[in-house]
mmCIF file of C-alpha atoms in Angstrom:
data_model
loop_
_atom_site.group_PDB
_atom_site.id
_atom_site.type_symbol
_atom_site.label_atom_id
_atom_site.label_comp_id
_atom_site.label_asym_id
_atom_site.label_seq_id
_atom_site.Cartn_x
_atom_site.Cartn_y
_atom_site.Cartn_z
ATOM 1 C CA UNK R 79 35.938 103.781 22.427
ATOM 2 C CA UNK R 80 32.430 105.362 22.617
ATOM 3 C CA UNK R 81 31.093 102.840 20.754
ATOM 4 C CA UNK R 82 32.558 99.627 22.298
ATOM 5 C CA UNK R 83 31.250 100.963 25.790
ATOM 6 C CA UNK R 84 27.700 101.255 24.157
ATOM 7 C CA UNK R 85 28.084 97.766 22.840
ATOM 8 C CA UNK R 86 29.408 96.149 26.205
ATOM 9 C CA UNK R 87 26.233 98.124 27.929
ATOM 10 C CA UNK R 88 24.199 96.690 25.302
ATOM 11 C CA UNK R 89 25.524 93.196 25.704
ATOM 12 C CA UNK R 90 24.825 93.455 29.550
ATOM 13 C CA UNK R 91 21.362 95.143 29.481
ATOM 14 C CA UNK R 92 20.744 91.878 26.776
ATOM 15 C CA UNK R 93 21.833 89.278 28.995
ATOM 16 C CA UNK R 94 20.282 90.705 31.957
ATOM 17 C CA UNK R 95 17.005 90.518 30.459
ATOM 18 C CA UNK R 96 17.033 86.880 29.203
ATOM 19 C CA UNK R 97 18.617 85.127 32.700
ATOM 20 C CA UNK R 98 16.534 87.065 34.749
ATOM 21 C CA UNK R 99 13.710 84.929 34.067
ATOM 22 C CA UNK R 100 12.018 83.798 36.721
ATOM 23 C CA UNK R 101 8.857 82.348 37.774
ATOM 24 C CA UNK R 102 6.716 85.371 37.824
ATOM 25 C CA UNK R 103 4.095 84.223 35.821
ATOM 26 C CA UNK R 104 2.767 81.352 37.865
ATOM 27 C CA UNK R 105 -1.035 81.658 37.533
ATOM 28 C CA UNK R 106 -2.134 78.573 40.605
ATOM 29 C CA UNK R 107 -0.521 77.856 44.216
ATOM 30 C CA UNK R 108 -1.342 74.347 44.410
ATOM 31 C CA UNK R 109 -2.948 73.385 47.778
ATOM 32 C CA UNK R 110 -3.264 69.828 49.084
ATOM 33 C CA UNK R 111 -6.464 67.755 49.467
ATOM 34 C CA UNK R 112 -6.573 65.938 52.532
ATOM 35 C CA UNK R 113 -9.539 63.943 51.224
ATOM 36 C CA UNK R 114 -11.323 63.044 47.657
ATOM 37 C CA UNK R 115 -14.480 61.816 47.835
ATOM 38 C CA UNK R 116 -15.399 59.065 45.251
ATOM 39 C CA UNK R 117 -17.649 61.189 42.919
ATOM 40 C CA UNK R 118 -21.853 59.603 42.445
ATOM 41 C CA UNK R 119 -23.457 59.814 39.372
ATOM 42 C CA UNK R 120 -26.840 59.668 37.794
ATOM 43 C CA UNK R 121 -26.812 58.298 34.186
ATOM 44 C CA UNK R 122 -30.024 59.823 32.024
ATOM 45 C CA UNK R 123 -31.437 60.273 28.873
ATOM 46 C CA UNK R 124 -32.579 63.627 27.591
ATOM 47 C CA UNK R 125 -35.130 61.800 25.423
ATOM 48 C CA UNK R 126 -36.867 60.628 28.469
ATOM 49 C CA UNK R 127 -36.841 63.423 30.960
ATOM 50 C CA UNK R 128 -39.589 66.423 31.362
ATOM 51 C CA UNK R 129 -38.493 70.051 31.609
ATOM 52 C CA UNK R 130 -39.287 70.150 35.081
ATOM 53 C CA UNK R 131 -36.754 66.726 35.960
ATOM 54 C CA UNK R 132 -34.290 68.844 34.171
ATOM 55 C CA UNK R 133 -34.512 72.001 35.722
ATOM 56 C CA UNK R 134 -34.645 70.552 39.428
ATOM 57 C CA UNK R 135 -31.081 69.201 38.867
ATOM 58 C CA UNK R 136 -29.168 72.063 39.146
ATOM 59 C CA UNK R 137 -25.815 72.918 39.538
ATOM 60 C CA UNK R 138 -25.078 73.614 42.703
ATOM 61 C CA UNK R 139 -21.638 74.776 44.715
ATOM 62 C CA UNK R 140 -21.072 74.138 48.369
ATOM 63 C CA UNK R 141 -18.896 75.377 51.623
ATOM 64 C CA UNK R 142 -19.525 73.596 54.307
ATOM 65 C CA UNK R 143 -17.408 74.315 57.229
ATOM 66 C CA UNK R 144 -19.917 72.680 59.790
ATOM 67 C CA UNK R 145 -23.003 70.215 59.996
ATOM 68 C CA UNK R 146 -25.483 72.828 60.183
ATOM 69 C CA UNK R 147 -24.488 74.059 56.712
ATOM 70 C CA UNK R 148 -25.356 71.056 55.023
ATOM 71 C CA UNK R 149 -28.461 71.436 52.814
ATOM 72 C CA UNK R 150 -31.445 70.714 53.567
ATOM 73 C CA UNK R 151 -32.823 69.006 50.796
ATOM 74 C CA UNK R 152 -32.302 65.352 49.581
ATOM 75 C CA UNK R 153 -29.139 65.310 47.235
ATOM 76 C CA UNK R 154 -27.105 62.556 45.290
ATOM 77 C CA UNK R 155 -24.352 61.203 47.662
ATOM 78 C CA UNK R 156 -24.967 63.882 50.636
ATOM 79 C CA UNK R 157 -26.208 61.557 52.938
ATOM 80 C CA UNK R 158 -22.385 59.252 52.980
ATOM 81 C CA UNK R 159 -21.068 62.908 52.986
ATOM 82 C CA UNK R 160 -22.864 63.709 56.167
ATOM 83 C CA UNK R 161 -21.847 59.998 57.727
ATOM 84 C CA UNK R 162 -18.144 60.630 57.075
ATOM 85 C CA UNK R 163 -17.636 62.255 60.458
ATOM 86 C CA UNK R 164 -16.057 65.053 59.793
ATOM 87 C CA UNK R 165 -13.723 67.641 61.445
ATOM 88 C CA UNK R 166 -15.303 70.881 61.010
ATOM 89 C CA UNK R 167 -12.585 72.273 63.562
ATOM 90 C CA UNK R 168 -9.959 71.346 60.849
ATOM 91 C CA UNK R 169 -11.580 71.206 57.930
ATOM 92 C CA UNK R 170 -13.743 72.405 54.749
ATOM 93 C CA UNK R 171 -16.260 70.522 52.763
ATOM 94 C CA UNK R 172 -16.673 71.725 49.039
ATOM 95 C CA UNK R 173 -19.270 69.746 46.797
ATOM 96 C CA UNK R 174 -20.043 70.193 43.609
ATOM 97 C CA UNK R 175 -23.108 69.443 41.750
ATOM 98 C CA UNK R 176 -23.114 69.745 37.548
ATOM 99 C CA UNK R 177 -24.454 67.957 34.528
ATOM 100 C CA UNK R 178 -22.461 66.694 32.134
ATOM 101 C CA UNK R 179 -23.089 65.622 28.408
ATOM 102 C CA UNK R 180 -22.644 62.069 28.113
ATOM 103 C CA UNK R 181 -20.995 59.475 30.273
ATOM 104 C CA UNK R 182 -17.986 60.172 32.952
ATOM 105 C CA UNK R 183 -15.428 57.740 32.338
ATOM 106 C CA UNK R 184 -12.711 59.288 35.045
ATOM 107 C CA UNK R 185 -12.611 62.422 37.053
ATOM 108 C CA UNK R 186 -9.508 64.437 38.340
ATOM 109 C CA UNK R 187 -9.882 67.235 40.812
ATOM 110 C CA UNK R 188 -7.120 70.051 42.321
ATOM 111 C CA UNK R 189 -7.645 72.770 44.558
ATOM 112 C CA UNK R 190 -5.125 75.809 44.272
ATOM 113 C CA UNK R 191 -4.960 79.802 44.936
ATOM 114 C CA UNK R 192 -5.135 81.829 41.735
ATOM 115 C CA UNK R 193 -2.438 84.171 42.663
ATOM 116 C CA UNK R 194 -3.520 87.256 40.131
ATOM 117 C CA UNK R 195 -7.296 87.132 42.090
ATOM 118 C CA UNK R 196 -6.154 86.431 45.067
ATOM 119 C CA UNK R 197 -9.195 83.387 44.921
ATOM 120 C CA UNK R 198 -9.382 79.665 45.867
ATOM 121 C CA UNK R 199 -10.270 77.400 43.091
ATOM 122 C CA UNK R 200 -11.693 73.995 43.306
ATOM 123 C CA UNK R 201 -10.854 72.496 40.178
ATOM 124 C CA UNK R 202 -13.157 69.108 38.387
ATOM 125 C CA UNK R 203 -11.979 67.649 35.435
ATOM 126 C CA UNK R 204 -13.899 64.878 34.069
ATOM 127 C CA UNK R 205 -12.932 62.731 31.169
ATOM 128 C CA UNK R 206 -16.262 61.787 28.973
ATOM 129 C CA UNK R 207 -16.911 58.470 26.655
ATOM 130 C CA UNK R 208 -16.765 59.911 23.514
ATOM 131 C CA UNK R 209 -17.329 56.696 21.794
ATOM 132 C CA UNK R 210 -21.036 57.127 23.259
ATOM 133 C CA UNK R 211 -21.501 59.725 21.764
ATOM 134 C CA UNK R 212 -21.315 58.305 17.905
ATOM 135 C CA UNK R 213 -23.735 55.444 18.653
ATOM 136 C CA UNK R 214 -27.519 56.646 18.526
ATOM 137 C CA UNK R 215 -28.528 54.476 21.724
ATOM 138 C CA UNK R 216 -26.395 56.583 23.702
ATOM 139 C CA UNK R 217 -25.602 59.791 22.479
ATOM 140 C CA UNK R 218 -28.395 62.127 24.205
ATOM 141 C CA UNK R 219 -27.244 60.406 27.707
ATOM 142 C CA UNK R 220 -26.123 62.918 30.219
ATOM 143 C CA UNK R 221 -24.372 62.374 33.982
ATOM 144 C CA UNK R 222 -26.079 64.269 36.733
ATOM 145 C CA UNK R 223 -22.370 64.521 39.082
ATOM 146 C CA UNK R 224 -21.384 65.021 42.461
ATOM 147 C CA UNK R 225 -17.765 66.116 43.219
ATOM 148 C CA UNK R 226 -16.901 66.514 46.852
ATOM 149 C CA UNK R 227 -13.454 67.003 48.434
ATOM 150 C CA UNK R 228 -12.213 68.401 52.156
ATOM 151 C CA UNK R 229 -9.673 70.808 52.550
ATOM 152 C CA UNK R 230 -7.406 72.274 55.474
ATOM 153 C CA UNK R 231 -10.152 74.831 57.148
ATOM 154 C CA UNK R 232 -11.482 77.798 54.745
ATOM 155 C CA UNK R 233 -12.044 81.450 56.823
ATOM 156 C CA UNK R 234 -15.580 82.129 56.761
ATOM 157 C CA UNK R 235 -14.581 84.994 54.797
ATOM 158 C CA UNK R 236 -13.557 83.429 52.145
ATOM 159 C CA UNK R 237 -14.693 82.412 49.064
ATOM 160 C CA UNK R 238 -13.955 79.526 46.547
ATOM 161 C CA UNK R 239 -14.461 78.976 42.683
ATOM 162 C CA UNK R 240 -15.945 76.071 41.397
ATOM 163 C CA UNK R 241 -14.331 75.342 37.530
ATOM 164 C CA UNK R 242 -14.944 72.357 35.347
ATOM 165 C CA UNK R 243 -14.141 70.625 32.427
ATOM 166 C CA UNK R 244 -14.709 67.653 29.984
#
């Protein structure tokens, strides 16, 4: 008798722990975009560039959450960011600035909460011509990118991660 109770607790204690499964190990709270930006690019060719070209495009991660916190200096695409007449009442401006090897074919961007840091992430994925990169007329080309998208309004407080990939 002993030993059929430890079997049925067995069972139980089993079966408990294999349809209790839940969705505890969701990493991202996906959070809408209320507006993509059509990403710029600048196309060039690490043959023909100096050091110094290359160093002064940097890349570069924005918050904007009103006109005064627009940079200063001249940047690709700012200028039709700063024309778009924004809502800084209601909204958040992130743009991104990175280089990429080769040439951007597509782009695809989300915005979520990572739920283990607690951290908003804007998230750039960008989908590269690989083909370019076997022929020797293209393959030392490089994209110079901006990403920009606007969000529901982001606390002061708060920070956001910029991640990419290609």
């Amino acid at each position: 008798m002993k030993k059929i109770k430890y079997l049925i607790l067995c069972l139980i204690s089993l079966l408990g722990l294999t349809s209790c499964h839940h969705d505890d190990n969701k990493l991202y709270q996906m959070l809408p975009i209320v507006k993509e930006f059509e990403p710029e690019y600048y196309i060039f060719d690490g043959d023909e560039i100096s050091k110094e070209e290359w160093l002064e495009m940097q890349n570069l991660r924005f918050i904007i959450n009103s006109e005064d916190e627009f940079p200063e200096e001249e940047l690709l695409g700012l200028e039709e960011l700063k024309e778009s007449n924004i809502d800084f009442r209601k909204y958040t401006l992130l743009i991104g600035y990175f280089k990429l090897p080769g040439l951007v074919l597509g782009y695809r961007y989300q915005y979520a909460r990572e739920l283990a840091t607690d951290q908003l992430v804007f998230f750039m994925g960008f989908r590269l011509d690989h083909e370019a990169d076997k022929d020797p007329e293209t393959d030392n080309l490089f994209s110079y990118s901006r990403s920009a998208i606007l969000v529901s309004k982001i606390p002061e407080y708060e920070d956001v991660v910029f991640r990419w990939s290609y």
